[in-house]
Coordinates of C-alpha atoms in Angstrom, one line a residue:
M547 CA -0.2 0.0 0.0
T548 CA 1.3 3.8 -0.7
T549 CA 0.8 6.5 0.1
T550 CA 1.2 10.2 -1.7
T551 CA 1.6 13.3 -0.1
P552 CA -0.8 16.4 -1.6
S553 CA 1.8 18.8 -3.5
K554 CA 1.6 22.4 -2.4
V555 CA -0.8 23.8 -5.0
A556 CA -3.6 20.7 -4.3
G557 CA -3.4 22.1 -0.9
A558 CA -3.8 26.3 -1.1
A559 CA -6.5 24.9 -3.9
D560 CA -8.5 22.7 -1.2
Y561 CA -7.5 25.6 0.9
L562 CA -9.9 28.4 -1.3
D563 CA -12.2 26.5 -2.0
Q564 CA -13.2 25.1 1.8
R565 CA -13.7 29.0 2.2
T566 CA -15.1 30.6 -1.3
N567 CA -16.4 27.0 -2.4
I568 CA -14.7 28.5 -5.7
G569 CA -14.0 24.8 -6.9
T570 CA -17.9 24.5 -7.1
V571 CA -18.3 27.6 -9.5
V572 CA -15.2 26.5 -11.9
K573 CA -16.5 23.8 -12.1
N574 CA -20.4 24.5 -13.4
F575 CA -18.2 27.6 -15.4
A576 CA -16.0 25.1 -17.1
R577 CA -18.8 22.8 -17.8
K578 CA -20.3 25.9 -19.7
V579 CA -20.5 24.9 -24.3
F580 CA -19.9 28.1 -26.4
P581 CA -21.3 27.4 -29.8
D582 CA -18.4 27.8 -32.5
H583 CA -18.6 30.5 -35.1
W584 CA -15.9 32.0 -36.6
S585 CA -18.1 35.6 -36.1
F586 CA -17.8 35.2 -32.4
L587 CA -14.7 35.6 -32.0
L588 CA -15.6 39.8 -33.0
G589 CA -16.3 40.0 -30.5
E590 CA -13.2 38.6 -28.5
I591 CA -10.7 40.7 -31.2
A592 CA -12.6 43.6 -29.5
L593 CA -11.7 42.1 -25.8
Y594 CA -8.4 41.1 -26.1
S595 CA -7.5 44.5 -28.2
F596 CA -8.6 46.4 -25.1
V597 CA -5.8 44.3 -22.7
V598 CA -3.5 45.6 -25.4
L599 CA -4.2 49.2 -24.9
L600 CA -4.3 48.4 -21.0
I601 CA -0.5 47.2 -21.3
S602 CA 0.6 49.6 -23.8
G603 CA -1.7 52.5 -22.5
F604 CA -0.4 51.5 -18.4
F605 CA 3.6 51.5 -20.4
L606 CA 2.6 55.7 -21.5
T607 CA 1.6 57.1 -18.8
M608 CA 4.8 56.5 -17.2
F609 CA 6.5 58.6 -19.8
F610 CA 3.8 61.2 -20.6
V611 CA 3.6 64.5 -18.9
P612 CA -0.2 65.7 -19.4
S613 CA 0.4 69.6 -18.7
M614 CA -0.2 72.5 -21.2
G615 CA 2.6 74.8 -19.1
L616 CA 5.2 76.5 -22.1
T617 CA 8.7 74.6 -22.3
T618 CA 11.3 75.2 -25.1
Y619 CA 12.1 72.1 -26.9
H620 CA 15.7 70.8 -27.3
G621 CA 15.9 66.7 -28.8
P622 CA 16.5 65.0 -31.4
V623 CA 14.2 66.4 -33.7
A624 CA 15.7 68.7 -35.6
S625 CA 11.9 70.5 -37.3
M626 CA 10.8 70.9 -33.8
D627 CA 14.2 71.6 -31.9
G628 CA 14.3 75.1 -30.1
Q629 CA 10.1 75.6 -30.3
L630 CA 8.6 76.8 -27.4
M631 CA 5.7 74.1 -26.8
S632 CA 3.7 72.8 -24.0
E633 CA 4.6 70.3 -21.7
A634 CA 2.4 67.8 -23.2
F635 CA 3.8 67.6 -26.9
A636 CA 7.1 67.3 -25.8
S637 CA 6.9 64.7 -23.3
T638 CA 5.3 62.8 -26.8
L639 CA 8.5 63.8 -28.8
R640 CA 10.8 62.6 -25.7
L641 CA 9.0 59.6 -25.9
S642 CA 8.8 58.8 -29.0
F643 CA 12.2 59.3 -29.8
E644 CA 14.5 59.0 -26.5
V645 CA 11.9 56.6 -24.4
R646 CA 13.9 52.4 -25.6
G647 CA 10.4 51.1 -27.3
G648 CA 8.6 54.5 -26.4
L649 CA 7.1 54.8 -30.7
L650 CA 6.5 51.3 -31.0
M651 CA 4.6 51.0 -28.1
R652 CA 2.5 54.8 -29.3
Q653 CA 1.7 53.0 -32.2
V654 CA 0.6 49.7 -31.1
H655 CA -1.7 51.3 -28.3
H656 CA -3.2 53.3 -31.5
W657 CA -3.6 50.8 -33.9
A658 CA -5.2 48.7 -31.0
A659 CA -7.7 51.5 -30.4
L660 CA -8.0 51.6 -34.3
L661 CA -9.3 48.1 -34.3
F662 CA -11.2 48.3 -30.8
M663 CA -13.6 50.2 -32.4
A664 CA -13.6 48.0 -35.2
A665 CA -14.1 45.0 -33.9
I666 CA -17.0 46.6 -31.9
V667 CA -18.5 47.9 -34.9
T668 CA -18.9 44.8 -37.0
H669 CA -19.2 42.8 -33.7
M670 CA -23.1 45.1 -33.4
M671 CA -23.3 44.4 -37.0
R672 CA -23.7 40.6 -36.0
V673 CA -26.0 41.4 -33.1
F674 CA -28.0 43.0 -35.4
F675 CA -28.2 41.6 -38.2
T676 CA -29.2 37.7 -36.7
G677 CA -31.2 39.0 -34.3
A678 CA -29.4 38.7 -31.1
F679 CA -30.7 41.5 -29.6
R680 CA -33.4 39.8 -29.1
K681 CA -35.0 38.9 -25.3
P682 CA -33.8 37.6 -23.1
R683 CA -30.6 40.4 -24.7
E684 CA -31.8 43.5 -24.9
L685 CA -30.2 44.9 -21.9
N686 CA -27.0 43.4 -23.4
W687 CA -27.6 45.2 -26.6
L688 CA -28.1 48.5 -24.8
I689 CA -24.6 47.2 -22.7
G690 CA -23.0 46.9 -26.5
C691 CA -24.5 49.9 -27.5
L692 CA -23.0 52.1 -24.2
L693 CA -19.4 50.3 -25.0
M694 CA -19.5 51.7 -29.0
I695 CA -20.1 55.5 -27.1
L696 CA -17.0 54.9 -24.5
G697 CA -15.2 53.7 -27.1
L698 CA -15.6 56.5 -28.9
A699 CA -15.0 58.8 -26.0
G700 CA -12.1 57.0 -25.3
G701 CA -10.5 57.5 -28.3
F702 CA -11.4 61.2 -28.8
T703 CA -9.7 62.7 -25.4
G704 CA -6.6 59.7 -26.2
Y705 CA -5.8 61.4 -29.7
S706 CA -6.5 64.7 -27.8
L707 CA -3.0 64.9 -25.5
P708 CA -0.2 65.6 -27.3
D709 CA -1.1 69.1 -27.9
D710 CA -0.2 68.6 -32.1
V711 CA -1.7 70.7 -34.9
L712 CA -4.4 67.8 -35.3
S713 CA -5.3 67.2 -31.9
G714 CA -5.5 70.8 -31.7
N715 CA -8.2 71.1 -34.1
G716 CA -10.1 68.8 -33.3
L717 CA -10.6 70.4 -30.2
R718 CA -11.1 73.7 -31.4
I719 CA -13.9 71.8 -32.9
T720 CA -15.2 70.4 -29.9
D721 CA -15.3 73.9 -28.3
G722 CA -17.1 75.6 -31.2
V723 CA -19.9 73.2 -30.5
V724 CA -19.9 73.4 -26.7
K725 CA -20.4 77.4 -27.4
A726 CA -23.3 76.2 -30.5
I727 CA -25.9 74.8 -27.2
P728 CA -28.8 77.7 -26.6
V729 CA -27.7 80.0 -23.2
I730 CA -25.6 77.9 -21.6
G731 CA -23.3 77.3 -23.8
S732 CA -20.7 79.7 -23.5
Y733 CA -20.6 78.9 -19.4
M734 CA -20.2 74.8 -20.7
S735 CA -16.9 76.3 -22.8
Y736 CA -15.4 78.0 -20.1
F737 CA -16.7 75.5 -17.9
V738 CA -14.6 72.3 -19.7
F739 CA -11.8 74.1 -20.7
G740 CA -10.8 76.6 -17.5
G741 CA -11.1 79.6 -19.4
E742 CA -11.5 81.4 -23.1
F743 CA -9.8 78.3 -26.0
P744 CA -7.4 76.2 -25.4
G745 CA -7.6 77.7 -21.4
E746 CA -4.6 75.6 -19.6
D747 CA -6.9 72.7 -18.0
I748 CA -8.3 70.5 -20.9
I749 CA -5.1 68.3 -21.5
P750 CA -5.0 67.2 -17.5
R751 CA -9.0 66.9 -18.0
L752 CA -8.8 64.8 -21.1
F753 CA -5.6 62.7 -19.1
S754 CA -7.8 62.3 -16.4
L755 CA -11.3 60.3 -18.3
H756 CA -8.5 58.6 -20.6
V757 CA -6.9 56.6 -18.3
M758 CA -8.6 56.5 -15.4
V759 CA -12.8 57.7 -16.2
V760 CA -13.9 55.4 -19.5
P761 CA -11.7 52.4 -19.2
A762 CA -12.7 52.3 -15.6
L763 CA -16.3 52.6 -17.4
I764 CA -15.8 50.0 -20.1
L765 CA -13.8 47.4 -18.0
S766 CA -17.2 47.3 -16.1
F767 CA -19.1 46.6 -18.6
V768 CA -17.5 44.5 -20.3
G769 CA -17.6 42.1 -17.3
L770 CA -21.4 43.3 -17.2
H771 CA -21.8 42.1 -20.6
L772 CA -19.3 38.6 -20.5
L773 CA -22.0 37.9 -17.2
F774 CA -24.8 38.6 -19.4
V775 CA -23.5 35.6 -22.0
V776 CA -23.2 33.1 -19.4
L777 CA -26.3 33.6 -17.6
H778 CA -28.2 34.0 -20.5
K779 CA -25.8 30.9 -22.9
H780 CA -24.8 31.8 -26.0
T781 CA -26.8 32.3 -29.4
Q782 CA -26.3 29.8 -32.1
Y783 CA -26.8 29.8 -35.5
P784 CA -29.6 28.0 -37.5
G785 CA -28.8 24.7 -38.5
G786 CA -29.5 20.5 -37.8
G787 CA -29.9 20.1 -34.2
R788 CA -30.1 23.3 -33.0
T789 CA -32.7 25.1 -30.7
N790 CA -33.9 27.3 -28.3
T791 CA -33.3 24.9 -25.2
N792 CA -30.0 23.8 -26.1
V793 CA -26.4 25.0 -26.9
V794 CA -24.4 22.9 -29.6
G795 CA -20.7 23.7 -29.6
F796 CA -17.1 23.0 -27.3
P797 CA -16.6 23.5 -23.3
L798 CA -14.8 26.4 -21.9
F799 CA -12.8 24.4 -20.8
P800 CA -10.5 22.7 -22.3
V801 CA -11.4 23.7 -25.1
Y802 CA -12.0 27.3 -25.1
V803 CA -9.8 28.0 -23.0
A804 CA -6.4 26.3 -25.1
K805 CA -8.7 28.6 -28.3
A806 CA -9.2 31.8 -26.7
G807 CA -4.7 31.7 -25.2
G808 CA -4.1 31.0 -28.7
F809 CA -6.2 33.6 -29.9
F810 CA -5.2 36.3 -27.7
F811 CA -1.1 36.4 -29.1
V812 CA -3.0 35.5 -32.3
V813 CA -4.4 39.8 -32.1
F814 CA -1.2 41.3 -30.1
G815 CA 1.2 39.8 -32.6
V816 CA -1.0 40.8 -35.0
L817 CA -0.8 44.4 -33.3
V818 CA 2.7 44.5 -32.4
L819 CA 3.6 43.9 -36.3
M820 CA 1.5 46.7 -37.4
G821 CA 2.8 49.1 -34.7
G822 CA 6.7 48.6 -36.1
T823 CA 5.8 48.3 -39.3
M824 CA 3.3 50.5 -39.8
A825 CA 3.7 54.8 -39.1
I826 CA 0.9 56.9 -37.8
N827 CA -0.1 59.6 -36.1
N828 CA 3.8 61.0 -36.4
V829 CA 3.0 63.9 -35.0
W830 CA 6.7 65.9 -35.8
N831 CA 5.0 66.4 -38.5
Y832 CA 2.4 68.3 -37.4
G833 CA 3.5 70.5 -35.0
P834 CA 2.5 71.8 -31.5
Y835 CA -0.4 73.2 -31.2
D836 CA -1.2 77.5 -32.2
P837 CA -4.9 78.2 -32.6
S838 CA -4.2 80.9 -35.0
P839 CA -3.6 78.1 -38.6
V840 CA -5.1 75.4 -39.5
S841 CA -3.8 72.8 -41.2
A842 CA -4.9 70.8 -45.2
G843 CA -5.8 67.3 -45.1
A844 CA -6.5 66.8 -41.5
Q845 CA -9.5 64.9 -40.4
P846 CA -10.0 62.4 -37.0
D847 CA -9.4 58.7 -37.1
W848 CA -12.2 55.9 -38.6
Y849 CA -15.0 56.0 -36.5
M850 CA -15.0 60.1 -36.0
L851 CA -15.4 60.6 -39.5
F852 CA -19.1 60.6 -39.7
L853 CA -19.4 63.3 -37.0
E854 CA -16.5 65.5 -39.3
G855 CA -18.4 65.3 -42.7
S856 CA -22.2 65.9 -41.0
L857 CA -20.4 69.3 -39.9
R858 CA -19.0 69.9 -43.7
L859 CA -22.3 68.8 -45.1
M860 CA -24.7 71.0 -43.7
P861 CA -24.7 74.4 -45.6
G862 CA -23.6 77.4 -42.8
Q863 CA -26.3 79.9 -43.0
A864 CA -28.4 78.1 -40.6
E865 CA -29.2 80.2 -37.5
I866 CA -31.7 81.9 -36.0
V867 CA -31.9 84.1 -33.5
I868 CA -34.8 84.3 -31.2
A869 CA -35.0 86.6 -27.9
G870 CA -31.4 88.0 -28.2
Y871 CA -30.2 84.4 -29.1
T872 CA -28.1 82.8 -32.1
L873 CA -29.8 78.9 -32.2
S874 CA -26.5 78.0 -34.8
L875 CA -28.5 75.2 -36.4
N876 CA -25.7 75.0 -39.0
V877 CA -24.2 73.5 -35.5
L878 CA -26.7 72.0 -33.6
I879 CA -27.7 69.8 -36.1
P880 CA -25.2 67.9 -37.7
A881 CA -22.9 67.9 -34.4
M882 CA -25.5 66.6 -31.8
I883 CA -29.7 66.2 -33.9
I884 CA -27.4 63.3 -36.7
P885 CA -26.0 61.1 -34.3
G886 CA -28.5 61.6 -31.7
L887 CA -30.9 59.7 -34.5
L888 CA -28.5 57.3 -35.3
F889 CA -27.6 56.3 -31.5
T890 CA -31.6 56.2 -30.6
F891 CA -31.9 54.0 -33.8
L892 CA -30.0 51.5 -32.6
F893 CA -31.2 51.6 -28.6
V894 CA -34.6 51.3 -29.6
Y895 CA -34.6 49.4 -32.3
P896 CA -33.9 46.1 -30.4
F897 CA -38.1 47.0 -28.2
V898 CA -39.6 48.1 -31.7
E899 CA -39.1 45.0 -33.4
A900 CA -40.3 42.7 -30.2
K901 CA -43.5 45.6 -30.5
V902 CA -44.1 45.2 -33.9
T903 CA -44.0 41.7 -34.3
G904 CA -45.5 40.6 -30.3
D905 CA -43.1 37.9 -30.2
K906 CA -42.6 37.9 -26.2
R907 CA -40.6 34.2 -26.4
E908 CA -37.2 34.0 -26.1
H909 CA -34.4 33.4 -28.7
H910 CA -31.4 31.7 -28.8
V911 CA -31.6 30.2 -32.2
L912 CA -29.6 33.1 -34.4
D913 CA -32.2 34.5 -38.0
R914 CA -30.8 34.4 -41.2
P915 CA -31.0 37.9 -42.5
R916 CA -32.8 37.0 -45.4
N917 CA -35.2 35.6 -43.3
V918 CA -36.1 39.8 -42.4
P919 CA -35.9 41.7 -45.3
V920 CA -36.7 44.8 -43.5
R921 CA -34.5 44.7 -40.8
T922 CA -31.9 44.0 -42.7
G923 CA -33.3 46.7 -45.1
L924 CA -33.1 49.5 -41.9
G925 CA -29.5 48.1 -41.1
V926 CA -28.2 48.5 -44.3
A927 CA -29.8 52.0 -45.1
F928 CA -28.1 53.0 -41.6
L929 CA -24.0 51.7 -42.8
T930 CA -25.3 53.7 -45.6
A931 CA -25.8 56.7 -43.9
F932 CA -23.1 55.8 -42.0
I933 CA -20.1 56.0 -45.0
V934 CA -21.8 58.8 -46.6
L935 CA -20.7 60.6 -44.0
A936 CA -17.7 58.9 -43.2
V937 CA -17.1 59.7 -46.8
A938 CA -17.8 63.6 -46.6
G939 CA -15.3 63.8 -43.4
S940 CA -12.9 63.4 -46.3
N941 CA -14.5 65.3 -49.1
D942 CA -11.1 67.6 -49.3
L943 CA -8.6 64.2 -49.8
V944 CA -11.2 63.1 -52.3
A945 CA -11.6 66.1 -54.7
T946 CA -7.3 66.3 -54.0
H947 CA -7.0 62.6 -55.0
F948 CA -9.4 62.4 -57.9
H949 CA -9.2 65.8 -59.6
M950 CA -12.6 66.7 -58.4
S951 CA -15.0 70.1 -56.9
L952 CA -15.3 70.1 -54.0
N953 CA -18.4 72.0 -53.6
A954 CA -20.3 69.1 -56.6
I955 CA -19.0 66.3 -54.3
T956 CA -20.3 68.0 -50.9
W957 CA -23.6 68.6 -53.3
I958 CA -23.4 64.9 -53.8
L959 CA -23.3 63.9 -50.7
R960 CA -25.7 66.1 -48.9
I961 CA -28.3 64.5 -51.7
L962 CA -26.7 60.8 -51.4
L963 CA -27.7 61.3 -47.2
F964 CA -31.1 61.3 -47.7
V965 CA -31.8 59.1 -50.7
G966 CA -28.7 56.5 -50.3
P967 CA -30.5 54.8 -47.2
V968 CA -33.8 54.8 -49.2
I969 CA -32.6 52.7 -52.1
A970 CA -30.0 51.1 -49.9
F971 CA -33.3 49.3 -47.9
W972 CA -35.3 48.9 -51.0
I973 CA -32.6 46.8 -53.1
T974 CA -31.7 45.4 -50.3
K975 CA -34.8 44.1 -48.9
R976 CA -35.8 42.9 -52.0
I977 CA -33.0 41.2 -52.6
C978 CA -34.2 39.6 -48.8
L979 CA -37.3 38.3 -50.5
S980 CA -35.4 36.7 -54.1
L981 CA -33.2 34.9 -51.8
Q982 CA -36.7 33.8 -49.7
R983 CA -38.2 32.6 -53.0
K984 CA -34.8 31.1 -54.0
D985 CA -35.0 29.7 -51.0
R986 CA -38.6 28.5 -51.1
E987 CA -38.2 26.2 -54.5
L988 CA -35.3 24.7 -53.2
V989 CA -37.6 23.0 -51.1
L990 CA -40.3 22.3 -52.9
H991 CA -38.2 22.1 -56.2
G992 CA -33.9 20.4 -55.6
H993 CA -31.1 20.8 -57.1
E994 CA -31.6 21.3 -61.1
T995 CA -29.4 18.0 -61.9
G996 CA -29.4 18.6 -65.9
K997 CA -31.0 15.3 -66.6
I998 CA -34.4 15.1 -68.5
V999 CA -36.4 12.4 -68.1
R1000 CA -39.3 11.3 -71.1
F1001 CA -41.8 9.2 -69.7
A1002 CA -43.4 6.5 -71.5
N1003 CA -46.8 9.3 -72.2
G1004 CA -44.5 11.2 -74.2
E1005 CA -43.3 13.9 -71.2
Y1006 CA -40.2 15.2 -70.0
I1007 CA -39.4 16.2 -66.9
E1008 CA -36.3 17.7 -65.3
V1009 CA -35.1 15.4 -62.5
H1010 CA -33.8 17.7 -59.6
R1011 CA -31.6 16.4 -56.4
P1012 CA -33.9 16.8 -53.5
L1013 CA -32.4 18.7 -50.1
N1014 CA -30.9 16.7 -47.5
E1015 CA -32.3 17.1 -44.1
Q1016 CA -29.4 19.9 -42.6
E1017 CA -30.3 21.8 -46.0
R1018 CA -34.3 21.3 -45.7
W1019 CA -34.2 22.1 -42.4
L1020 CA -32.1 25.0 -42.7
R1021 CA -34.8 26.4 -45.5
V1022 CA -37.6 26.0 -43.8
N1023 CA -37.2 26.2 -40.1
Y1024 CA -37.8 30.6 -39.9
D1025 CA -40.3 33.2 -38.7
A1026 CA -42.8 34.6 -40.8
H1027 CA -44.2 37.1 -38.9
R1028 CA -48.0 38.2 -39.6
P1029 CA -49.2 41.7 -39.2
L1030 CA -50.2 42.4 -35.5
E1031 CA -54.5 42.0 -35.9
I1032 CA -55.9 44.3 -32.9
E1033 CA -58.8 44.6 -31.6
P1034 CA -62.0 46.5 -32.6
A1035 CA -62.6 50.0 -32.1
E1036 CA -65.2 50.2 -29.9
D1037 CA -66.2 46.4 -27.1
S1038 CA -69.3 44.6 -27.1
R1039 CA -71.3 47.2 -25.6
G1040 CA -70.1 49.6 -28.0
V1041 CA -67.6 52.0 -25.8
R1042 CA -64.6 53.2 -28.2
R1043 CA -61.5 52.1 -26.1
K1044 CA -58.9 54.6 -25.2
S1045 CA -56.0 52.6 -26.4
Y1046 CA -57.0 52.3 -29.9
K1047 CA -55.1 55.3 -31.7
Q1048 CA -52.4 53.9 -30.2
D1049 CA -52.7 50.4 -31.4
R1050 CA -53.6 51.8 -34.8
R1051 CA -50.2 53.6 -34.9
W1052 CA -47.9 50.3 -34.1
Q1053 CA -50.1 48.1 -36.8
K1054 CA -49.5 50.5 -39.1
L1055 CA -45.9 49.9 -38.6
S1056 CA -45.9 46.5 -37.6
R1057 CA -47.3 46.5 -41.9
F1058 CA -44.3 48.0 -42.5
F1059 CA -41.8 45.1 -41.6
Y1060 CA -44.1 42.2 -42.0
E1061 CA -46.4 42.7 -44.7
D1062 CA -44.2 41.5 -47.7
R1063 CA -43.1 38.2 -46.6
V1064 CA -42.6 34.7 -47.9
E1065 CA -44.1 31.7 -46.1
P1066 CA -41.9 29.4 -45.5
V1067 CA -42.6 25.6 -46.7
R1068 CA -45.7 24.0 -45.3
P1069 CA -45.2 19.7 -44.3
S1070 CA -48.2 19.1 -47.2
E1071 CA -46.4 21.0 -50.0
L1072 CA -43.2 19.2 -49.6
H1073 CA -45.4 16.1 -49.8
E1074 CA -47.8 17.5 -52.7
V1075 CA -44.6 18.4 -54.9
Q1076 CA -42.4 15.0 -54.0
G1077 CA -45.6 13.0 -55.7
H1078 CA -45.4 15.3 -58.8
G1079 CA -42.0 13.4 -59.7
E1080 CA -39.2 16.0 -60.0
L1081 CA -37.5 14.5 -57.2
E1082 CA -34.8 11.6 -57.5
G1083 CA -35.8 8.5 -55.6
G1084 CA -40.0 9.2 -56.5
P1085 CA -42.0 8.5 -59.0
V1086 CA -39.5 9.2 -61.1
A1087 CA -37.3 6.4 -60.4
A1088 CA -40.0 4.3 -60.1
E1089 CA -41.3 4.4 -63.9
L1090 CA -37.6 4.6 -65.1
N1091 CA -37.5 1.6 -63.6
S1092 CA -41.0 -0.3 -64.6

């Protein structure tokens, strides 16, 4: 008989488990099953990019000086030598040219920020088009929207810190937007900048927001987002054996632990490669910020281009004077109302769709975008408006690179901003309905084989190969929602219902969503077609064998 002495690690684990009961939590969590699909990696890319942001950002904070105090620069950058600049800009130059690995970390940090926002946007696109925001995940969708806004805030506060000409111009635009707020605009500008623009406090305040407030909020919401993913279980794409009551996939441990760990190093390696080979935000080419000049060809990072483009497309004459106060609509509409409409659409859409659908069930199987034509069309229309605004944010570069008139480009983009989303919606909806009809045809008639058969009575038919069970299930297992049915305007006693007008409005909106639809194939239809003799293995085979 042999006895084994428990290791120190096992003893420590047992000690911790007896006092926290963490073993049960780890055991249950490790058995959690997650579906496997490449699009689910978009959220992981966002998470890993944020981790890289924290690592590189911690390095940068040790050398950056968040001060607007003036100093004369003397260093290896010959073009900047002897120039008067802020401590923030001078420390950025020292970090880039005198700190070992400083320039690499700056560029890795910037590329990670761009990838973080790109992953969030594409992840939310996947969630929107597949209906992953439906019950019980409405709150998680709102958290995702907040994370996107926090990402915008983090990017804005970050690229404004070097205090170069490019970031200073962005702050100048911000000052104009704040001052355009009726009545309190000028007071808010003095509060934000600590006096007349540019003041002496904005860089330290942005630094505090960028390194403490925004990351803390993002970490909190990311943790809450992941908690909801675990509680609600992960959504899965439609397929054989996948229902709202199960999850088809692999356990967290050891499969996804290994995958996630390896994928983190892939993302980290790609960002380091980009930071080491692709120059970005070379502030020494712009010089320290001076309120008097405005450089040409200045654009913010891609995720802020829609705001820049909105401002550029707005005519400059839209000002109204009310009771002595100037209402600058040429700033308020593009900088506040248009972004407000875009974000409001994202926040309220899950609840609007749930209302017009009248569906209160839980959904864990995703939609195919073609099976929800209006939702897909609205999503494409939203992206079209975003792309038009982003292109407008670089209208000067488009004009110089393609030798076109700046005014002509501006007017074309103004028209496209209103017409483009409507056309995109209509085309997308028609494509989705056509794809649904194609699916219906495939289910009923199968795949074309090119085989022509002649019966004894002289009839010619083309033989089709029937779909297998997986293909058929994918094309018939979806809900074709119908417009809402409401109660009559008057009840049985002839009393008019108070909520009738509201119900009527929701019914009209429901018709917009679901009046044009393609019903899935019913079993009776499929049985009828199979008896007609077009499919292999049916009456055709019997006729040929007789």
